[in-house]
Coordinates of C-alpha atoms and ligand atoms in Angstrom, one line a residue:
M1 CA 86.2 -45.0 2.9
L2 CA 87.5 -41.4 2.4
Q3 CA 85.0 -38.8 1.3
S4 CA 86.0 -35.4 0.2
G5 CA 84.6 -31.9 -0.1
I6 CA 81.5 -29.8 -0.2
I7 CA 79.3 -31.9 -2.4
V8 CA 79.3 -34.9 -0.1
L9 CA 78.6 -32.7 2.9
E10 CA 75.7 -31.0 1.1
I11 CA 74.2 -34.3 0.2
Y12 CA 74.4 -35.3 3.8
V13 CA 72.8 -32.1 5.0
E14 CA 70.0 -32.4 2.4
N15 CA 69.2 -36.0 2.8
G16 CA 70.0 -36.4 6.5
C17 CA 71.7 -39.6 5.7
D18 CA 73.0 -41.7 8.5
Y19 CA 75.5 -43.7 6.6
M20 CA 78.3 -41.2 6.8
D21 CA 78.6 -40.1 10.4
M22 CA 82.2 -39.5 11.2
I23 CA 84.6 -36.6 11.0
K24 CA 88.3 -37.3 11.3
V25 CA 90.8 -34.7 12.4
V26 CA 94.6 -34.8 12.6
G27 CA 95.4 -32.2 15.2
G28 CA 98.2 -29.7 15.7
Q29 CA 98.0 -27.9 12.3
T30 CA 98.4 -24.2 12.3
L31 CA 95.3 -22.4 10.9
S32 CA 95.8 -19.3 8.8
G33 CA 93.8 -17.5 6.1
K34 CA 90.2 -16.5 6.2
I35 CA 87.0 -18.1 7.5
Y36 CA 83.7 -16.4 6.4
I37 CA 80.8 -16.6 8.8
S38 CA 77.5 -17.8 7.6
G39 CA 74.0 -16.6 8.4
S40 CA 72.8 -17.3 12.0
K41 CA 71.1 -20.6 12.6
N42 CA 68.9 -19.2 15.3
S43 CA 67.8 -16.3 13.1
A44 CA 67.2 -18.4 10.0
V45 CA 65.1 -21.0 11.9
S46 CA 62.7 -18.3 13.1
L47 CA 62.7 -16.3 9.9
I48 CA 61.7 -19.3 7.8
P49 CA 58.5 -20.2 9.8
A50 CA 57.7 -16.4 10.0
A51 CA 57.8 -16.2 6.2
I52 CA 54.4 -17.9 6.0
L53 CA 52.7 -14.9 7.5
S54 CA 53.4 -13.0 4.3
D55 CA 52.9 -14.0 0.7
K56 CA 56.2 -13.8 -1.2
V57 CA 59.4 -13.2 0.7
V58 CA 63.2 -13.3 0.2
I59 CA 65.6 -14.4 2.9
E60 CA 69.3 -13.8 2.1
K61 CA 72.4 -15.4 3.6
V62 CA 70.6 -18.6 4.6
P63 CA 73.1 -21.0 6.2
K64 CA 73.6 -24.5 4.7
I65 CA 72.6 -26.5 7.7
S66 CA 70.3 -29.5 8.2
D67 CA 67.9 -27.4 10.5
V68 CA 67.1 -25.2 7.5
N69 CA 66.5 -28.3 5.4
S70 CA 64.1 -29.7 8.0
L71 CA 62.1 -26.5 7.9
K72 CA 62.1 -26.7 4.1
E73 CA 60.5 -30.1 4.4
I74 CA 57.8 -28.8 6.7
L75 CA 57.0 -25.9 4.4
E76 CA 56.9 -28.2 1.3
Y77 CA 54.5 -30.5 3.2
L78 CA 52.3 -27.4 3.8
N79 CA 52.3 -26.7 0.1
V80 CA 54.6 -23.7 0.4
D81 CA 56.8 -23.0 -2.7
L82 CA 60.5 -22.6 -1.9
K83 CA 63.4 -21.9 -4.2
F84 CA 67.1 -21.5 -3.3
D85 CA 69.3 -19.4 -5.4
G86 CA 72.8 -19.7 -3.8
D87 CA 72.2 -18.6 -0.2
K88 CA 69.0 -16.7 -1.1
L89 CA 65.7 -18.4 -0.3
Y90 CA 62.5 -17.4 -2.0
I91 CA 59.4 -18.5 -0.2
D92 CA 55.9 -18.2 -1.7
S93 CA 53.1 -19.1 0.7
T94 CA 50.2 -18.1 -1.6
S95 CA 49.0 -21.8 -2.0
M96 CA 49.7 -22.8 1.5
V97 CA 47.4 -25.3 3.3
N98 CA 47.1 -26.0 7.1
K99 CA 47.9 -29.6 8.0
D100 CA 48.8 -31.4 11.2
I101 CA 52.6 -31.3 11.8
T102 CA 53.3 -34.8 13.1
N103 CA 56.3 -36.2 14.9
E104 CA 58.0 -37.1 11.6
Y105 CA 58.4 -33.4 10.9
S106 CA 58.4 -31.7 14.3
T107 CA 61.1 -33.8 16.1
K108 CA 63.8 -33.0 13.6
L109 CA 64.5 -29.6 15.2
R110 CA 63.6 -27.3 18.1
A111 CA 62.4 -24.5 15.9
S112 CA 59.5 -26.6 14.4
Y113 CA 57.5 -25.1 17.3
Y114 CA 57.6 -21.7 15.7
F115 CA 54.9 -23.1 13.5
M116 CA 52.7 -22.9 16.6
G117 CA 52.8 -19.1 16.6
A118 CA 52.9 -18.7 12.8
L119 CA 50.0 -21.1 12.0
L120 CA 47.9 -19.9 14.9
A121 CA 48.3 -16.3 13.5
K122 CA 47.6 -17.3 9.9
F123 CA 44.9 -20.0 10.3
K124 CA 43.8 -19.6 13.9
K125 CA 44.5 -23.2 14.4
V126 CA 47.6 -25.5 14.6
V127 CA 48.0 -29.1 15.4
I128 CA 51.6 -30.0 16.0
S129 CA 53.7 -32.6 17.8
L130 CA 56.5 -32.0 20.2
P131 CA 59.7 -30.3 18.9
G132 CA 63.1 -31.9 18.8
G133 CA 66.5 -30.2 19.2
C134 CA 69.5 -30.8 21.4
S135 CA 68.9 -32.8 24.6
I136 CA 70.5 -30.3 27.0
G137 CA 67.9 -29.8 29.6
K138 CA 64.1 -29.8 30.2
R139 CA 63.5 -27.2 27.5
S140 CA 59.8 -26.8 28.4
F141 CA 57.6 -24.4 26.4
D142 CA 55.0 -23.5 28.9
F143 CA 55.6 -19.7 28.5
H144 CA 54.8 -20.1 24.8
L145 CA 51.5 -21.9 25.5
N146 CA 50.6 -19.4 28.3
G147 CA 51.3 -16.6 25.9
F148 CA 49.0 -18.0 23.3
E149 CA 46.3 -18.4 25.9
R150 CA 46.7 -14.8 27.0
L151 CA 46.0 -13.8 23.3
G152 CA 42.7 -15.8 23.5
A153 CA 43.8 -19.2 22.2
K154 CA 42.8 -22.6 23.6
V155 CA 45.5 -25.2 24.1
N156 CA 44.7 -28.9 24.2
N157 CA 47.3 -31.5 24.7
D158 CA 46.8 -35.2 23.9
G159 CA 50.0 -37.1 24.4
D160 CA 52.7 -35.6 22.1
L161 CA 50.1 -33.7 20.1
Y162 CA 49.1 -30.1 20.8
T163 CA 46.0 -28.4 19.3
I164 CA 46.0 -24.7 19.6
S165 CA 43.1 -22.7 18.3
A166 CA 41.2 -19.5 18.6
N167 CA 38.1 -17.8 17.2
K168 CA 40.0 -14.6 17.3
L169 CA 43.3 -13.4 18.8
V170 CA 43.3 -10.2 20.9
G171 CA 46.4 -8.3 22.0
A172 CA 47.4 -8.6 25.7
N173 CA 50.2 -7.6 28.1
I174 CA 52.3 -10.6 28.6
K175 CA 55.2 -10.7 31.1
L176 CA 57.5 -13.6 30.7
P177 CA 58.8 -15.3 33.8
F178 CA 62.2 -15.6 32.1
P179 CA 63.4 -13.9 28.9
S180 CA 63.0 -16.9 26.8
V181 CA 64.1 -16.6 23.2
G182 CA 61.6 -19.2 21.9
A183 CA 58.7 -17.7 23.8
T184 CA 59.5 -14.2 22.7
V185 CA 59.5 -15.4 19.0
N186 CA 56.4 -17.6 19.2
I187 CA 54.3 -15.0 21.0
M188 CA 55.4 -12.3 18.6
L189 CA 54.5 -14.4 15.6
A190 CA 51.1 -15.3 17.1
A191 CA 50.4 -11.6 17.9
V192 CA 51.2 -10.1 14.4
F193 CA 47.5 -10.3 13.3
A194 CA 45.9 -10.0 16.8
E195 CA 43.4 -7.3 17.3
G196 CA 44.9 -4.3 19.2
V197 CA 48.3 -4.1 21.0
T198 CA 50.4 -6.9 22.5
T199 CA 53.3 -6.2 24.7
I200 CA 55.9 -8.8 25.8
E201 CA 57.7 -7.7 28.9
N202 CA 60.9 -9.4 30.1
A203 CA 61.4 -10.4 26.5
A204 CA 64.6 -11.8 25.2
S205 CA 66.7 -9.2 23.4
E206 CA 69.0 -11.5 21.5
P207 CA 70.2 -10.1 18.1
E208 CA 68.3 -12.9 16.3
I209 CA 65.1 -11.5 17.7
G210 CA 66.0 -8.1 16.3
N211 CA 66.6 -9.8 12.9
L212 CA 63.1 -11.3 13.0
I213 CA 61.5 -7.9 14.0
E214 CA 63.3 -6.3 11.1
F215 CA 61.9 -8.9 8.7
L216 CA 58.3 -8.8 9.9
N217 CA 58.3 -5.0 9.7
S218 CA 59.7 -5.1 6.2
A219 CA 56.5 -7.0 5.3
G220 CA 54.2 -4.5 7.0
A221 CA 54.1 -5.6 10.6
K222 CA 54.2 -3.0 13.4
I223 CA 56.7 -4.2 16.0
S224 CA 58.9 -2.0 18.1
G225 CA 61.4 -2.8 20.9
K226 CA 64.2 -4.3 18.9
D227 CA 67.2 -5.0 21.1
T228 CA 65.2 -4.2 24.2
T229 CA 63.4 -6.3 26.8
K230 CA 59.9 -4.9 25.9
V231 CA 58.5 -5.8 22.6
T232 CA 55.3 -4.1 21.4
I233 CA 53.2 -5.5 18.5
I234 CA 50.4 -3.5 17.0
G235 CA 48.2 -6.0 15.2
V236 CA 47.9 -5.6 11.4
S237 CA 45.4 -7.3 9.1
N238 CA 47.9 -8.7 6.6
L239 CA 51.6 -8.9 5.6
S240 CA 52.9 -8.7 2.1
G241 CA 56.4 -9.1 0.6
G242 CA 59.3 -8.9 3.0
K243 CA 63.0 -9.1 2.6
V244 CA 65.8 -9.7 5.1
K245 CA 69.4 -10.7 5.3
V246 CA 70.2 -13.2 8.1
I247 CA 72.7 -11.7 10.5
P248 CA 76.0 -13.4 10.9
D249 CA 76.0 -16.4 13.3
R250 CA 77.6 -15.1 16.5
I251 CA 78.1 -18.7 17.8
E252 CA 79.7 -19.9 14.7
A253 CA 82.0 -16.8 14.8
G254 CA 82.8 -17.5 18.4
T255 CA 83.7 -21.1 17.6
Y256 CA 86.1 -20.2 14.9
I257 CA 87.6 -17.4 17.0
L258 CA 88.3 -20.0 19.6
A259 CA 90.0 -22.2 16.9
G260 CA 92.2 -19.2 16.1
V261 CA 93.2 -18.3 19.6
M262 CA 94.2 -22.0 20.1
N263 CA 95.8 -22.8 16.7
G264 CA 95.8 -19.6 14.6
E265 CA 98.5 -17.7 12.9
N266 CA 96.8 -14.6 11.6
L267 CA 93.5 -16.6 11.2
E268 CA 90.9 -14.0 10.2
I269 CA 87.3 -14.6 11.0
C270 CA 85.3 -12.4 8.5
D271 CA 81.7 -11.2 8.4
V272 CA 81.4 -11.0 12.2
R273 CA 79.3 -8.5 14.2
P274 CA 81.7 -7.9 17.1
D275 CA 79.1 -5.9 19.0
N276 CA 77.1 -9.2 19.4
L277 CA 80.1 -10.9 21.1
T278 CA 81.1 -8.4 23.8
S279 CA 80.9 -10.7 26.9
F280 CA 82.8 -13.4 24.9
F281 CA 85.6 -11.0 24.0
D282 CA 85.8 -9.8 27.6
K283 CA 86.6 -13.3 28.8
L284 CA 89.1 -13.9 26.0
R285 CA 90.8 -10.6 27.0
E286 CA 90.8 -11.7 30.6
M287 CA 92.5 -14.9 29.6
G288 CA 95.2 -13.0 27.7
A289 CA 94.2 -14.5 24.3
S290 CA 95.4 -12.8 21.2
F291 CA 92.8 -11.3 18.9
E292 CA 92.3 -8.0 17.2
I293 CA 88.9 -6.6 16.0
K294 CA 89.1 -4.8 12.7
G295 CA 85.7 -3.7 11.5
N296 CA 83.8 -6.9 10.8
S297 CA 86.8 -9.1 11.1
V298 CA 88.6 -10.7 14.0
I299 CA 92.2 -11.6 13.6
T300 CA 93.4 -14.3 15.9
N301 CA 96.8 -15.8 16.9
K302 CA 97.8 -18.6 19.2
V303 CA 99.6 -17.6 22.4
E304 CA 101.5 -19.9 24.7
H305 CA 100.2 -18.9 28.1
L306 CA 96.6 -18.2 29.0
K307 CA 95.1 -17.3 32.4
P308 CA 92.3 -19.3 34.0
V309 CA 88.9 -17.5 34.4
S310 CA 85.5 -17.9 35.9
I311 CA 82.5 -17.8 33.5
E312 CA 78.8 -17.8 34.1
T313 CA 76.4 -18.1 31.3
A314 CA 73.5 -15.6 31.0
V315 CA 70.9 -14.3 28.7
Y316 CA 72.1 -11.7 26.1
P317 CA 74.2 -9.6 26.4
G318 CA 75.8 -11.9 29.0
F319 CA 78.0 -14.8 28.1
A320 CA 76.1 -17.0 25.7
T321 CA 75.3 -20.5 26.8
D322 CA 75.9 -21.7 23.2
L323 CA 79.6 -20.7 23.6
Q324 CA 79.9 -22.4 27.0
Q325 CA 80.9 -25.8 25.6
P326 CA 83.2 -24.5 22.9
I327 CA 85.1 -22.2 25.4
T328 CA 85.6 -25.2 27.8
T329 CA 88.1 -26.5 25.3
L330 CA 90.1 -23.2 25.5
L331 CA 89.9 -23.3 29.3
L332 CA 91.8 -26.6 29.1
M333 CA 94.8 -24.6 27.7
A334 CA 94.9 -22.1 30.6
D335 CA 97.6 -22.3 33.3
G336 CA 95.4 -23.1 36.3
V337 CA 91.9 -23.9 37.4
S338 CA 88.9 -22.2 35.6
T339 CA 85.3 -22.5 36.6
L340 CA 82.3 -22.3 34.4
R341 CA 78.7 -22.1 35.7
E342 CA 75.8 -23.0 33.3
T343 CA 72.7 -21.1 34.3
I344 CA 70.4 -21.6 31.3
Y345 CA 70.3 -25.4 30.8
E346 CA 70.5 -28.3 33.3
N347 CA 72.4 -30.7 31.1
R348 CA 74.9 -28.9 29.0
F349 CA 78.2 -30.6 30.1
Q350 CA 78.0 -33.7 28.0
N351 CA 81.1 -32.6 26.1
T352 CA 83.2 -33.0 29.3
K353 CA 83.0 -36.8 29.3
Y354 CA 84.7 -37.0 25.9
L355 CA 87.2 -34.1 26.7
N356 CA 88.3 -36.1 29.7
E357 CA 88.7 -39.2 27.6
M358 CA 91.1 -37.0 25.4
G359 CA 93.2 -36.2 28.5
A360 CA 91.3 -33.3 30.1
N361 CA 90.6 -33.0 33.8
I362 CA 87.2 -31.5 34.2
E363 CA 85.0 -32.0 37.3
I364 CA 81.3 -31.5 37.3
N365 CA 79.6 -30.2 40.4
G366 CA 75.9 -29.4 39.9
D367 CA 75.6 -26.5 37.5
T368 CA 79.4 -25.7 37.6
I369 CA 82.5 -27.4 36.2
R370 CA 86.1 -26.9 37.2
V371 CA 88.6 -27.2 34.4
Y372 CA 92.1 -28.0 35.4
G373 CA 94.7 -26.7 32.9
P374 CA 97.0 -26.8 31.2
T375 CA 96.2 -30.0 29.3
K376 CA 97.8 -31.9 26.5
L377 CA 94.9 -33.5 24.5
K378 CA 95.3 -36.8 22.7
G379 CA 93.3 -37.9 19.7
K380 CA 90.6 -40.4 20.5
V381 CA 87.2 -41.7 19.2
V382 CA 84.6 -39.4 20.7
K383 CA 80.9 -38.9 20.2
T384 CA 78.9 -35.8 19.6
S385 CA 76.0 -35.6 22.1
D386 CA 74.6 -32.3 21.0
L387 CA 75.5 -29.4 18.6
R388 CA 77.8 -27.3 20.8
A389 CA 79.3 -30.3 22.4
G390 CA 80.3 -31.3 18.8
A391 CA 81.9 -27.8 18.4
A392 CA 83.8 -28.3 21.6
L393 CA 85.1 -31.7 20.3
I394 CA 86.1 -30.2 16.9
L395 CA 88.1 -27.6 18.7
A396 CA 89.7 -30.2 20.9
A397 CA 90.5 -32.4 17.9
L398 CA 92.2 -29.5 16.1
S399 CA 94.5 -29.0 19.1
A400 CA 95.1 -32.6 20.0
E401 CA 98.1 -34.8 19.3
G402 CA 97.2 -37.4 16.7
E403 CA 94.0 -38.4 15.1
T404 CA 90.5 -37.9 16.5
T405 CA 87.4 -39.5 15.2
I406 CA 84.1 -37.7 16.0
T407 CA 81.0 -39.8 15.6
D408 CA 77.3 -38.8 15.5
I409 CA 78.0 -35.7 13.5
K410 CA 74.4 -35.2 12.5
H411 CA 74.2 -32.8 15.5
L412 CA 77.1 -30.7 14.2
L413 CA 75.6 -30.5 10.7
R414 CA 72.4 -29.0 12.2
G415 CA 74.3 -25.8 13.0
Y416 CA 77.6 -25.4 11.3
S417 CA 77.4 -24.5 7.6
D418 CA 80.2 -25.9 5.4
L419 CA 82.3 -26.9 8.4
I420 CA 84.8 -29.2 6.7
N421 CA 85.5 -26.8 3.8
K422 CA 85.9 -23.8 6.0
L423 CA 88.5 -25.5 8.2
T424 CA 90.2 -27.3 5.3
N425 CA 90.7 -24.0 3.6
V426 CA 92.7 -22.6 6.5
G427 CA 95.0 -25.6 6.9
A428 CA 93.1 -28.0 9.1
K429 CA 93.4 -31.7 8.4
I430 CA 89.7 -32.7 8.6
W431 CA 87.6 -34.9 6.5
L432 CA 84.4 -37.0 6.5
E433 CA 84.5 -40.8 6.5
N434 CA 82.0 -43.6 6.0
E435 CA 81.6 -46.1 8.8
Ligands
EPU1 N1 62.1 -22.2 29.4 C1 61.1 -22.6 30.2 N2 59.8 -22.4 29.6 C2 59.6 -21.9 28.4 C3 60.7 -21.5 27.6 C4 62.0 -21.7 28.2 O1 61.2 -23.1 31.3 O2 58.4 -21.8 28.0 C5 63.5 -22.4 29.9 C6 64.2 -23.5 29.1 O3 63.9 -24.8 29.7 C7 65.7 -23.1 29.3 C8 65.6 -21.6 29.3 O4 64.3 -21.2 29.7 O5 66.2 -23.6 30.5 C9 66.0 -20.9 28.1 O6 65.2 -21.2 27.0 P1 65.0 -20.3 25.8 O7 63.5 -20.4 25.5 O8 65.6 -18.9 25.9 O9 65.8 -21.1 24.7 P2 65.3 -21.7 23.3 O10 64.4 -20.7 22.6 O11 64.8 -23.0 23.5 C10 67.2 -20.6 21.9 C11 68.2 -21.2 21.0 C12 69.3 -22.0 21.7 C13 69.9 -21.1 22.8 C14 68.8 -20.4 23.7 C15 69.4 -19.4 24.6 C16 67.0 -21.5 18.9 C17 66.3 -22.5 18.0 N3 67.6 -22.0 20.0 O12 66.6 -21.8 22.5 O13 70.2 -22.4 20.8 O14 70.7 -21.8 23.6 O15 67.9 -19.8 22.8 O16 70.1 -18.4 24.0 O17 66.9 -20.3 18.7 C18 72.0 -23.7 20.0 O18 72.1 -23.0 19.0 O19 72.9 -24.6 20.3 C19 70.9 -23.6 21.0 C20 70.6 -24.5 21.9

């Protein structure tokens, strides 16, 4: 049965319903007009748990994604008061209680583990089950746990349940073995109220971490090192207030820019921070893709011939792993063989199986794929295995001949705000359907 529009999608996102799990796309439409980028998923999912360190905070430009909704459920369970006003989220933690965060809450998303750092800082104790998130590799969180221990916490693990507690937390110098985004965030949260100074060396410098530092400092934290690989946290006794605007989602922006260079005619992607996408733009330029950066907009056009390239994912400011699967779909259009090496995750090529079913020729060899172009894609029934694989399939479906059915869309709705409307408004034939 055909479903239409924003209301249905919002109900889906809010209730996490399973009954409506297909997106249908008729490919080959020219996309033109404007797409406005929402707030970053990976910023929002750290800002919301961080909010409990203060009393009353406001977060603006919160994306409409199911990951945000899953965090909302955890906060409500912890007796935190939340109110949405459009894309503004008001969070009041004054009546908050500390309770065990069990599987039912923790496995809905990766970022549930930010409650480790946040609750440890606030209550000196947290009991929490394993996090969820996309199944794209081992995704261990040993650096987080080691960091908590360095601050003076004890970590006990019983099956899926972690108990992390401390009499007091004391600042320490922590050097991460790898600049992990999650470990940088979690250790920073845990250290906000620690006695003395904490430094995190080899920290991740992703823009989303800068957004979190900006927010915590607006509430009275003393954190320096934004956009660098050394973060210094001078412990404070409390936080109060705090206001922040979520930065634009650079991965969502990259995804729609790809849609534009494949199918656009003056398709303008608005509210972008181009500085956060430098490595991505470098590769598009190398391929000969047509795009023009004008302030915070990127205007895209389809071109007929693209050159093959070699890409290797890296930590920021390198080529983002989260754009690796989406750009694979563009590589299919190039005249020749491209290679793409994934260096962050062990299992982030699940999109290739379905792209091959749509007519692509992609070979996997260990951590590298070879993409043989150019390809004419054909509409098929394909399945979303993880969030960015879903984005790669949407891009493929928009370019393919005929109708594509994408199933298991819950992964996509975790990270792309208002996807159907944004694409419909620029001329895509895309809709939700019941099974
Ligand atoms: N790692 C460890 N031990 C740790 C932490 C990380 O071995 O304690 C390894 C991981 O197994 C992985 C690598 O280090 O192989 C990178 O992990 P990182 O901690 O940097 O990633 P994350 O915090 O789990 C965040 C984003 C991801 C994004 C990565 C890299 C959130 C909620 N998730 O994940 O986003 O890919 O940083 O930029 O912020 C996505 O949006 O699709 C997504 C997966």
